[in-house]
Amino acid sequence: MPIDFARIPRAALPALLRTAPKAELHIHIEGSLEPELIFQLAQRNGVALAYPSVQALREAYAFTDLQSFLDIYYAGASVLLHELDFFDMAWAYFERAAADNIVHAELFFDPQTHTARGVDIGTVIRGLHHACQRAHQELGISASLILCFLRHLSQDEALATLEAALPYRQHIVGVGLDSSERGHPPEKFTEVFARARALGLRCVAHAGEEGPPAYIEGALDVLQVQRIDHGVRCLESPALVQRLAASRMPLTVCPLSNVKLCVFKTLADHNLPALLQAGLCATVNSDDPAYFGGYLNTNLLATFEALPQLGVREAYQLLRNGFEASFVPAEQRDGWIAALDQAFSAAAA
Ligand SMILES: [Zn+2]
């Protein structure tokens, strides 16, 4: 039964965006560490912080670009030492995800941030996996883990990280590429992504956040990714847009992140409407919600508030794209899409 979008007033959108089932595909779990939890874990683990209070730390979250954020983000992660720390971090995110009616989440994690501090990769993965298991059992949230390689480090270090993670292969759905994009093109990681594909792992990569369209093309051609994280600079290349649209290559867009890191001046300047207008499979995500001013629902509500040209159809399409782009079996994806259809059909009744 087709949804009669014309019968859904735009005024119904905030409630619909809050309550509809949704997937989140671009969330760095270390980026969900709220300042309060950073201070709690610092105290629990005897880790000294460079900030005297939660308020002072929060006030430091004024970023000028990706690197200025990453410097603080890695410092924040320094409080994570034990399995319980990784569990507590992920569980706090899942409680917020449940409040946002997220039914599926694919979490990025950056093991090298922790192994560089002497934390065993097994400690990281076991803690996060335990939280994913409990989220499924107690919150009904389907969750999977994506191991990200830090692109400011070498491919050899990425290869060593992948090998170290193999004993936990069953807990990881895929690999990704994050950290400083400028000066670290996808081609730098050709071999480790080939190894990941050979292992049957899904592949995604940050590209076109600060890097040029050529980085998106490199991620597609050389890393053979199945999703592009961010990808908002694709619009600088009409040929690339056409290629992305024709292949329905998902873009995991993060509106509040793009404004906080000065990719766009304001949400009203964001190119999400143009991405959708071009027929791209764009999704909305929170990226690093503790640092960028909000989780998934806040991203959705703020984006629709700032961009009046986005209406009910676009809201449905963004949420549907999130399920279409998720790494789950077709029957699970179709069940969520049916629930989404039901939510919008009920609003049209
Ligand atoms: Zn990201």
PDB file of N, CA and C in Angstrom, residues 154-188:
ATOM      1  N   SER A 154      50.370   4.329   9.524  1.00  0.00           N
ATOM      2  CA  SER A 154      50.806   3.632   8.292  1.00  0.00           C
ATOM      3  C   SER A 154      49.899   2.448   7.961  1.00  0.00           C
ATOM      4  N   GLN A 155      50.004   1.994   6.708  1.00  0.00           N
ATOM      5  CA  GLN A 155      49.263   0.787   6.318  1.00  0.00           C
ATOM      6  C   GLN A 155      49.801  -0.433   7.070  1.00  0.00           C
ATOM      7  N   ASP A 156      51.103  -0.467   7.323  1.00  0.00           N
ATOM      8  CA  ASP A 156      51.654  -1.598   8.084  1.00  0.00           C
ATOM      9  C   ASP A 156      51.003  -1.698   9.465  1.00  0.00           C
ATOM     10  N   GLU A 157      50.797  -0.538  10.089  1.00  0.00           N
ATOM     11  CA  GLU A 157      50.134  -0.555  11.407  1.00  0.00           C
ATOM     12  C   GLU A 157      48.687  -1.013  11.269  1.00  0.00           C
ATOM     13  N   ALA A 158      48.029  -0.640  10.167  1.00  0.00           N
ATOM     14  CA  ALA A 158      46.649  -1.098   9.930  1.00  0.00           C
ATOM     15  C   ALA A 158      46.620  -2.607   9.724  1.00  0.00           C
ATOM     16  N   LEU A 159      47.591  -3.127   8.970  1.00  0.00           N
ATOM     17  CA  LEU A 159      47.669  -4.585   8.736  1.00  0.00           C
ATOM     18  C   LEU A 159      47.888  -5.328  10.044  1.00  0.00           C
ATOM     19  N   ALA A 160      48.749  -4.791  10.889  1.00  0.00           N
ATOM     20  CA  ALA A 160      49.016  -5.431  12.190  1.00  0.00           C
ATOM     21  C   ALA A 160      47.768  -5.402  13.067  1.00  0.00           C
ATOM     22  N   THR A 161      47.014  -4.318  12.983  1.00  0.00           N
ATOM     23  CA  THR A 161      45.776  -4.191  13.768  1.00  0.00           C
ATOM     24  C   THR A 161      44.745  -5.211  13.304  1.00  0.00           C
ATOM     25  N   LEU A 162      44.629  -5.361  11.987  1.00  0.00           N
ATOM     26  CA  LEU A 162      43.677  -6.341  11.452  1.00  0.00           C
ATOM     27  C   LEU A 162      44.049  -7.754  11.884  1.00  0.00           C
ATOM     28  N   GLU A 163      45.337  -8.083  11.810  1.00  0.00           N
ATOM     29  CA  GLU A 163      45.769  -9.427  12.226  1.00  0.00           C
ATOM     30  C   GLU A 163      45.488  -9.648  13.698  1.00  0.00           C
ATOM     31  N   ALA A 164      45.724  -8.611  14.522  1.00  0.00           N
ATOM     32  CA  ALA A 164      45.501  -8.750  15.977  1.00  0.00           C
ATOM     33  C   ALA A 164      44.027  -8.941  16.294  1.00  0.00           C
ATOM     34  N   ALA A 165      43.158  -8.446  15.381  1.00  0.00           N
ATOM     35  CA  ALA A 165      41.701  -8.537  15.629  1.00  0.00           C
ATOM     36  C   ALA A 165      41.123  -9.868  15.174  1.00  0.00           C
ATOM     37  N   LEU A 166      41.894 -10.654  14.430  1.00  0.00           N
ATOM     38  CA  LEU A 166      41.331 -11.889  13.831  1.00  0.00           C
ATOM     39  C   LEU A 166      40.725 -12.852  14.849  1.00  0.00           C
ATOM     40  N   PRO A 167      41.302 -13.013  16.035  1.00  0.00           N
ATOM     41  CA  PRO A 167      40.666 -13.923  17.015  1.00  0.00           C
ATOM     42  C   PRO A 167      39.249 -13.487  17.379  1.00  0.00           C
ATOM     43  N   TYR A 168      38.908 -12.247  17.066  1.00  0.00           N
ATOM     44  CA  TYR A 168      37.572 -11.712  17.410  1.00  0.00           C
ATOM     45  C   TYR A 168      36.756 -11.452  16.141  1.00  0.00           C
ATOM     46  N   ARG A 169      37.149 -12.098  15.043  1.00  0.00           N
ATOM     47  CA  ARG A 169      36.557 -11.862  13.720  1.00  0.00           C
ATOM     48  C   ARG A 169      35.035 -11.967  13.755  1.00  0.00           C
ATOM     49  N   GLN A 170      34.511 -12.872  14.594  1.00  0.00           N
ATOM     50  CA  GLN A 170      33.055 -13.085  14.584  1.00  0.00           C
ATOM     51  C   GLN A 170      32.293 -11.914  15.200  1.00  0.00           C
ATOM     52  N   HIS A 171      33.033 -11.023  15.899  1.00  0.00           N
ATOM     53  CA  HIS A 171      32.365  -9.875  16.538  1.00  0.00           C
ATOM     54  C   HIS A 171      32.402  -8.620  15.658  1.00  0.00           C
ATOM     55  N   ILE A 172      33.036  -8.717  14.485  1.00  0.00           N
ATOM     56  CA  ILE A 172      33.245  -7.526  13.644  1.00  0.00           C
ATOM     57  C   ILE A 172      32.582  -7.732  12.284  1.00  0.00           C
ATOM     58  N   VAL A 173      31.762  -6.785  11.863  1.00  0.00           N
ATOM     59  CA  VAL A 173      31.071  -6.933  10.575  1.00  0.00           C
ATOM     60  C   VAL A 173      31.915  -6.346   9.429  1.00  0.00           C
ATOM     61  N   GLY A 174      32.771  -5.360   9.760  1.00  0.00           N
ATOM     62  CA  GLY A 174      33.526  -4.729   8.670  1.00  0.00           C
ATOM     63  C   GLY A 174      34.670  -3.875   9.171  1.00  0.00           C
ATOM     64  N   VAL A 175      35.344  -3.260   8.186  1.00  0.00           N
ATOM     65  CA  VAL A 175      36.425  -2.317   8.508  1.00  0.00           C
ATOM     66  C   VAL A 175      36.113  -0.962   7.885  1.00  0.00           C
ATOM     67  N   GLY A 176      36.674   0.072   8.492  1.00  0.00           N
ATOM     68  CA  GLY A 176      36.490   1.443   8.002  1.00  0.00           C
ATOM     69  C   GLY A 176      37.811   2.186   8.051  1.00  0.00           C
ATOM     70  N   LEU A 177      37.754   3.449   7.626  1.00  0.00           N
ATOM     71  CA  LEU A 177      38.956   4.295   7.561  1.00  0.00           C
ATOM     72  C   LEU A 177      38.566   5.669   8.074  1.00  0.00           C
ATOM     73  N   ASP A 178      39.220   6.105   9.152  1.00  0.00           N
ATOM     74  CA  ASP A 178      38.855   7.414   9.698  1.00  0.00           C
ATOM     75  C   ASP A 178      40.117   8.146  10.174  1.00  0.00           C
ATOM     76  N   SER A 179      39.931   9.230  10.900  1.00  0.00           N
ATOM     77  CA  SER A 179      40.968  10.169  11.354  1.00  0.00           C
ATOM     78  C   SER A 179      41.285  11.170  10.240  1.00  0.00           C
ATOM     79  N   SER A 180      42.467  11.762  10.283  1.00  0.00           N
ATOM     80  CA  SER A 180      42.788  12.935   9.441  1.00  0.00           C
ATOM     81  C   SER A 180      42.717  12.596   7.955  1.00  0.00           C
ATOM     82  N   GLU A 181      41.752  13.194   7.244  1.00  0.00           N
ATOM     83  CA  GLU A 181      41.593  12.825   5.827  1.00  0.00           C
ATOM     84  C   GLU A 181      42.608  13.529   4.940  1.00  0.00           C
ATOM     85  N   ARG A 182      42.809  14.825   5.203  1.00  0.00           N
ATOM     86  CA  ARG A 182      43.724  15.594   4.337  1.00  0.00           C
ATOM     87  C   ARG A 182      45.123  14.960   4.346  1.00  0.00           C
ATOM     88  N   GLY A 183      45.660  14.679   3.141  1.00  0.00           N
ATOM     89  CA  GLY A 183      47.027  14.164   3.039  1.00  0.00           C
ATOM     90  C   GLY A 183      47.133  12.672   3.240  1.00  0.00           C
ATOM     91  N   HIS A 184      45.987  12.011   3.483  1.00  0.00           N
ATOM     92  CA  HIS A 184      46.015  10.544   3.672  1.00  0.00           C
ATOM     93  C   HIS A 184      44.961   9.915   2.777  1.00  0.00           C
ATOM     94  N   PRO A 185      45.245   9.842   1.463  1.00  0.00           N
ATOM     95  CA  PRO A 185      44.259   9.331   0.491  1.00  0.00           C
ATOM     96  C   PRO A 185      43.969   7.858   0.686  1.00  0.00           C
ATOM     97  N   PRO A 186      42.823   7.388   0.226  1.00  0.00           N
ATOM     98  CA  PRO A 186      42.440   5.977   0.393  1.00  0.00           C
ATOM     99  C   PRO A 186      43.495   5.005  -0.157  1.00  0.00           C
ATOM    100  N   GLU A 187      44.144   5.413  -1.254  1.00  0.00           N
ATOM    101  CA  GLU A 187      45.113   4.506  -1.900  1.00  0.00           C
ATOM    102  C   GLU A 187      46.190   4.033  -0.931  1.00  0.00           C
ATOM    103  N   LYS A 188      46.416   4.805   0.126  1.00  0.00           N
ATOM    104  CA  LYS A 188      47.448   4.444   1.119  1.00  0.00           C
ATOM    105  C   LYS A 188      47.123   3.117   1.800  1.00  0.00           C
TER     106      LYS A 188
END
